[in-house]
Amino acid sequence: MHFENCTNSTITIFVCLFFPNLARNLFFTHAGSNFTQLMAISIDTRYLSDICINDPAMISELLHEWVDDTETKIGILRHRQSANDGKGLFNTLHELKTNFFMLGYSEAIRGCEEVLATLDKQGTIFTKDIDRLADFREKTINELRALSLLGDDL
C-alpha cells in the first residue's frame, strides 16, 4: 500500500484494523490524559475485518448497521422486560451478545452472560441490567468514533 495516496482516515482505518495495539499506542501518545477517558474499553475489530474481507466501505456499512441493530435490541429488551417475556428476553440477550462478539468486546459479552444468569435465576431481568447493556453500547460507539471507524453523525 502506498500511503502517500491515502487520506488520513484510510490510514487510520488500516492501522486500527490490522494493528490495534499500535493504534492504541499512537492514540495514547497523542491524546495524553484523555486516553483513559476515551479508550476505557477494549474492542477487537479483527473478526469484523475478516467477515468484511478488509473492505473499509463494507466495514463502515456494517458498523452503522451494528449501531442501529443494537439500539433496536435494547428497545426490545425494555419492552420484553415490561411484558415479562422471559423467552423473548433470552433470545434478544443472545442476539445482543452476538453483536458484541462481532466487535470482540469481551466485557460486554460477559455483561450479557451475567444478565442471562440473572434471567435464569430470577425469571426476569431488571432495568439496571438493561441500562448496563445500553452503557456498553454507548462505550462501544464512543470507542469506534475515537478510532475514526464511525462518524459523529450517529
PDB file of C-alpha atoms in Angstrom:
ATOM      1  CA  MET A   1       0.000   0.000   0.000  1.00  0.00           C
ATOM      2  CA  HIS A   2       1.356   3.425  -0.916  1.00  0.00           C
ATOM      3  CA  PHE A   3       0.414   5.683   1.980  1.00  0.00           C
ATOM      4  CA  GLU A   4       1.160   8.907   0.112  1.00  0.00           C
ATOM      5  CA  ASN A   5      -2.031   8.284  -1.907  1.00  0.00           C
ATOM      6  CA  CYS A   6      -4.205   7.663   1.173  1.00  0.00           C
ATOM      7  CA  THR A   7      -6.325  10.011   3.196  1.00  0.00           C
ATOM      8  CA  ASN A   8      -5.769  10.242   6.931  1.00  0.00           C
ATOM      9  CA  SER A   9      -8.986   8.328   7.600  1.00  0.00           C
ATOM     10  CA  THR A  10      -7.915   5.495   5.258  1.00  0.00           C
ATOM     11  CA  ILE A  11      -4.616   5.173   7.087  1.00  0.00           C
ATOM     12  CA  THR A  12      -6.406   5.342  10.434  1.00  0.00           C
ATOM     13  CA  ILE A  13      -8.804   2.549   9.442  1.00  0.00           C
ATOM     14  CA  PHE A  14      -5.906   0.449   8.138  1.00  0.00           C
ATOM     15  CA  VAL A  15      -3.887   0.872  11.333  1.00  0.00           C
ATOM     16  CA  CYS A  16      -6.897   0.295  13.607  1.00  0.00           C
ATOM     17  CA  LEU A  17      -7.990  -2.853  11.810  1.00  0.00           C
ATOM     18  CA  PHE A  18      -4.653  -4.542  11.329  1.00  0.00           C
ATOM     19  CA  PHE A  19      -2.579  -3.138  14.171  1.00  0.00           C
ATOM     20  CA  PRO A  20      -4.976  -2.417  17.051  1.00  0.00           C
ATOM     21  CA  ASN A  21      -2.213  -2.286  19.673  1.00  0.00           C
ATOM     22  CA  LEU A  22      -0.231   0.196  17.576  1.00  0.00           C
ATOM     23  CA  ALA A  23      -3.379   2.297  17.147  1.00  0.00           C
ATOM     24  CA  ARG A  24      -3.890   2.385  20.905  1.00  0.00           C
ATOM     25  CA  ASN A  25      -0.245   3.329  21.494  1.00  0.00           C
ATOM     26  CA  LEU A  26      -0.411   6.091  18.900  1.00  0.00           C
ATOM     27  CA  PHE A  27      -3.641   7.357  20.357  1.00  0.00           C
ATOM     28  CA  PHE A  28      -2.178   7.310  23.872  1.00  0.00           C
ATOM     29  CA  THR A  29       0.898   9.233  22.687  1.00  0.00           C
ATOM     30  CA  HIS A  30      -1.203  11.931  21.031  1.00  0.00           C
ATOM     31  CA  ALA A  31      -4.159  12.032  23.429  1.00  0.00           C
ATOM     32  CA  GLY A  32      -2.262  12.224  26.721  1.00  0.00           C
ATOM     33  CA  SER A  33      -4.558  12.247  29.729  1.00  0.00           C
ATOM     34  CA  ASN A  34      -7.691  11.831  27.580  1.00  0.00           C
ATOM     35  CA  PHE A  35      -6.604   8.276  26.750  1.00  0.00           C
ATOM     36  CA  THR A  36      -8.189   6.702  29.817  1.00  0.00           C
ATOM     37  CA  GLN A  37     -11.443   8.539  29.327  1.00  0.00           C
ATOM     38  CA  LEU A  38     -11.779   7.820  25.613  1.00  0.00           C
ATOM     39  CA  MET A  39     -10.323   4.330  25.476  1.00  0.00           C
ATOM     40  CA  ALA A  40     -11.783   2.862  28.637  1.00  0.00           C
ATOM     41  CA  ILE A  41     -12.947  -0.268  26.802  1.00  0.00           C
ATOM     42  CA  SER A  42     -11.248  -2.703  24.510  1.00  0.00           C
ATOM     43  CA  ILE A  43     -12.749  -3.872  21.260  1.00  0.00           C
ATOM     44  CA  ASP A  44     -11.042  -6.062  18.694  1.00  0.00           C
ATOM     45  CA  THR A  45     -12.090  -5.433  15.098  1.00  0.00           C
ATOM     46  CA  ARG A  46     -10.166  -8.368  13.574  1.00  0.00           C
ATOM     47  CA  TYR A  47     -13.249 -10.571  13.312  1.00  0.00           C
ATOM     48  CA  LEU A  48     -15.227  -7.727  11.759  1.00  0.00           C
ATOM     49  CA  SER A  49     -12.395  -7.076   9.337  1.00  0.00           C
ATOM     50  CA  ASP A  50     -12.284 -10.755   8.367  1.00  0.00           C
ATOM     51  CA  ILE A  51     -16.004 -11.032   7.662  1.00  0.00           C
ATOM     52  CA  CYS A  52     -15.853  -7.804   5.628  1.00  0.00           C
ATOM     53  CA  ILE A  53     -12.888  -9.011   3.580  1.00  0.00           C
ATOM     54  CA  ASN A  54     -10.904  -5.996   4.851  1.00  0.00           C
ATOM     55  CA  ASP A  55     -13.106  -3.638   2.821  1.00  0.00           C
ATOM     56  CA  PRO A  56     -13.322  -0.253   4.646  1.00  0.00           C
ATOM     57  CA  ALA A  57     -16.631   0.647   2.948  1.00  0.00           C
ATOM     58  CA  MET A  58     -18.174  -2.666   3.952  1.00  0.00           C
ATOM     59  CA  ILE A  59     -16.824  -2.286   7.496  1.00  0.00           C
ATOM     60  CA  SER A  60     -18.330   1.195   7.746  1.00  0.00           C
ATOM     61  CA  GLU A  61     -21.703  -0.037   6.484  1.00  0.00           C
ATOM     62  CA  LEU A  62     -21.687  -2.965   8.891  1.00  0.00           C
ATOM     63  CA  LEU A  63     -20.773  -0.719  11.832  1.00  0.00           C
ATOM     64  CA  HIS A  64     -23.665   1.623  11.022  1.00  0.00           C
ATOM     65  CA  GLU A  65     -25.975  -1.401  10.901  1.00  0.00           C
ATOM     66  CA  TRP A  66     -24.493  -2.560  14.228  1.00  0.00           C
ATOM     67  CA  VAL A  67     -25.356   0.797  15.815  1.00  0.00           C
ATOM     68  CA  ASP A  68     -28.951   0.656  14.558  1.00  0.00           C
ATOM     69  CA  ASP A  69     -29.410  -3.021  15.409  1.00  0.00           C
ATOM     70  CA  THR A  70     -28.098  -2.725  18.960  1.00  0.00           C
ATOM     71  CA  GLU A  71     -30.326   0.289  19.609  1.00  0.00           C
ATOM     72  CA  THR A  72     -33.304  -1.750  18.429  1.00  0.00           C
ATOM     73  CA  LYS A  73     -32.310  -4.706  20.598  1.00  0.00           C
ATOM     74  CA  ILE A  74     -32.004  -2.511  23.706  1.00  0.00           C
ATOM     75  CA  GLY A  75     -35.517  -1.190  22.999  1.00  0.00           C
ATOM     76  CA  ILE A  76     -36.834  -4.727  22.540  1.00  0.00           C
ATOM     77  CA  LEU A  77     -35.253  -5.749  25.862  1.00  0.00           C
ATOM     78  CA  ARG A  78     -37.063  -2.888  27.608  1.00  0.00           C
ATOM     79  CA  HIS A  79     -40.377  -3.885  26.033  1.00  0.00           C
ATOM     80  CA  ARG A  80     -39.949  -7.585  26.822  1.00  0.00           C
ATOM     81  CA  GLN A  81     -38.881  -6.831  30.379  1.00  0.00           C
ATOM     82  CA  SER A  82     -42.048  -4.802  30.999  1.00  0.00           C
ATOM     83  CA  ALA A  83     -44.128  -7.556  29.350  1.00  0.00           C
ATOM     84  CA  ASN A  84     -42.361 -10.196  31.490  1.00  0.00           C
ATOM     85  CA  ASP A  85     -41.471 -12.144  28.320  1.00  0.00           C
ATOM     86  CA  GLY A  86     -38.718 -14.449  29.593  1.00  0.00           C
ATOM     87  CA  LYS A  87     -38.269 -16.392  26.365  1.00  0.00           C
ATOM     88  CA  GLY A  88     -38.121 -13.194  24.329  1.00  0.00           C
ATOM     89  CA  LEU A  89     -35.597 -11.702  26.780  1.00  0.00           C
ATOM     90  CA  PHE A  90     -33.457 -14.824  26.478  1.00  0.00           C
ATOM     91  CA  ASN A  91     -33.458 -14.682  22.667  1.00  0.00           C
ATOM     92  CA  THR A  92     -32.757 -10.942  22.483  1.00  0.00           C
ATOM     93  CA  LEU A  93     -29.958 -11.154  25.060  1.00  0.00           C
ATOM     94  CA  HIS A  94     -28.276 -13.849  22.973  1.00  0.00           C
ATOM     95  CA  GLU A  95     -28.652 -11.704  19.850  1.00  0.00           C
ATOM     96  CA  LEU A  96     -27.117  -8.713  21.646  1.00  0.00           C
ATOM     97  CA  LYS A  97     -24.285 -10.904  22.938  1.00  0.00           C
ATOM     98  CA  THR A  98     -23.582 -11.905  19.326  1.00  0.00           C
ATOM     99  CA  ASN A  99     -23.461  -8.219  18.353  1.00  0.00           C
ATOM    100  CA  PHE A 100     -20.782  -7.562  20.980  1.00  0.00           C
ATOM    101  CA  PHE A 101     -18.928 -10.727  19.948  1.00  0.00           C
ATOM    102  CA  MET A 102     -18.648  -9.357  16.415  1.00  0.00           C
ATOM    103  CA  LEU A 103     -16.570  -6.489  17.859  1.00  0.00           C
ATOM    104  CA  GLY A 104     -14.673  -8.657  20.321  1.00  0.00           C
ATOM    105  CA  TYR A 105     -15.860  -6.585  23.292  1.00  0.00           C
ATOM    106  CA  SER A 106     -15.292  -9.198  25.998  1.00  0.00           C
ATOM    107  CA  GLU A 107     -16.539  -7.082  28.914  1.00  0.00           C
ATOM    108  CA  ALA A 108     -19.892  -6.549  27.170  1.00  0.00           C
ATOM    109  CA  ILE A 109     -20.074 -10.247  26.286  1.00  0.00           C
ATOM    110  CA  ARG A 110     -19.567 -11.088  29.973  1.00  0.00           C
ATOM    111  CA  GLY A 111     -22.183  -8.465  30.843  1.00  0.00           C
ATOM    112  CA  CYS A 112     -24.692 -10.222  28.590  1.00  0.00           C
ATOM    113  CA  GLU A 113     -23.814 -13.555  30.200  1.00  0.00           C
ATOM    114  CA  GLU A 114     -24.371 -12.051  33.666  1.00  0.00           C
ATOM    115  CA  VAL A 115     -27.773 -10.707  32.635  1.00  0.00           C
ATOM    116  CA  LEU A 116     -28.622 -14.125  31.183  1.00  0.00           C
ATOM    117  CA  ALA A 117     -27.671 -15.662  34.552  1.00  0.00           C
ATOM    118  CA  THR A 118     -29.972 -13.163  36.294  1.00  0.00           C
ATOM    119  CA  LEU A 119     -32.767 -14.158  33.919  1.00  0.00           C
ATOM    120  CA  ASP A 120     -32.124 -17.822  34.678  1.00  0.00           C
ATOM    121  CA  LYS A 121     -32.154 -17.272  38.463  1.00  0.00           C
ATOM    122  CA  GLN A 122     -34.853 -14.590  38.762  1.00  0.00           C
ATOM    123  CA  GLY A 123     -37.062 -15.391  35.781  1.00  0.00           C
ATOM    124  CA  THR A 124     -36.692 -11.775  34.654  1.00  0.00           C
ATOM    125  CA  ILE A 125     -34.128  -9.014  34.329  1.00  0.00           C
ATOM    126  CA  PHE A 126     -34.130  -5.538  35.811  1.00  0.00           C
ATOM    127  CA  THR A 127     -33.974  -2.042  34.355  1.00  0.00           C
ATOM    128  CA  LYS A 128     -30.446  -1.649  35.767  1.00  0.00           C
ATOM    129  CA  ASP A 129     -29.366  -4.706  33.728  1.00  0.00           C
ATOM    130  CA  ILE A 130     -30.672  -3.205  30.505  1.00  0.00           C
ATOM    131  CA  ASP A 131     -29.140   0.164  31.383  1.00  0.00           C
ATOM    132  CA  ARG A 132     -25.775  -1.542  31.853  1.00  0.00           C
ATOM    133  CA  LEU A 133     -26.019  -3.156  28.412  1.00  0.00           C
ATOM    134  CA  ALA A 134     -27.042   0.193  26.898  1.00  0.00           C
ATOM    135  CA  ASP A 135     -23.967   1.712  28.541  1.00  0.00           C
ATOM    136  CA  PHE A 136     -21.752  -0.929  26.902  1.00  0.00           C
ATOM    137  CA  ARG A 137     -23.312   0.037  23.568  1.00  0.00           C
ATOM    138  CA  GLU A 138     -22.564   3.733  24.119  1.00  0.00           C
ATOM    139  CA  LYS A 139     -18.983   2.980  25.166  1.00  0.00           C
ATOM    140  CA  THR A 140     -18.550   0.917  22.010  1.00  0.00           C
ATOM    141  CA  ILE A 141     -19.849   3.738  19.821  1.00  0.00           C
ATOM    142  CA  ASN A 142     -17.515   6.212  21.550  1.00  0.00           C
ATOM    143  CA  GLU A 143     -14.508   3.970  21.013  1.00  0.00           C
ATOM    144  CA  LEU A 144     -15.388   3.394  17.366  1.00  0.00           C
ATOM    145  CA  ARG A 145     -15.569   7.170  16.949  1.00  0.00           C
ATOM    146  CA  ALA A 146     -12.217   7.607  18.737  1.00  0.00           C
ATOM    147  CA  LEU A 147     -10.726   5.079  16.314  1.00  0.00           C
ATOM    148  CA  SER A 148     -12.270   7.013  13.397  1.00  0.00           C
ATOM    149  CA  LEU A 149     -14.356   3.979  12.422  1.00  0.00           C
ATOM    150  CA  LEU A 150     -17.649   5.862  12.976  1.00  0.00           C
ATOM    151  CA  GLY A 151     -18.507   9.450  12.245  1.00  0.00           C
ATOM    152  CA  ASP A 152     -20.268  11.862  14.548  1.00  0.00           C
ATOM    153  CA  ASP A 153     -23.460  11.588  12.501  1.00  0.00           C
ATOM    154  CA  LEU A 154     -24.884   8.853  14.737  1.00  0.00           C
TER     155      LEU A 154
END
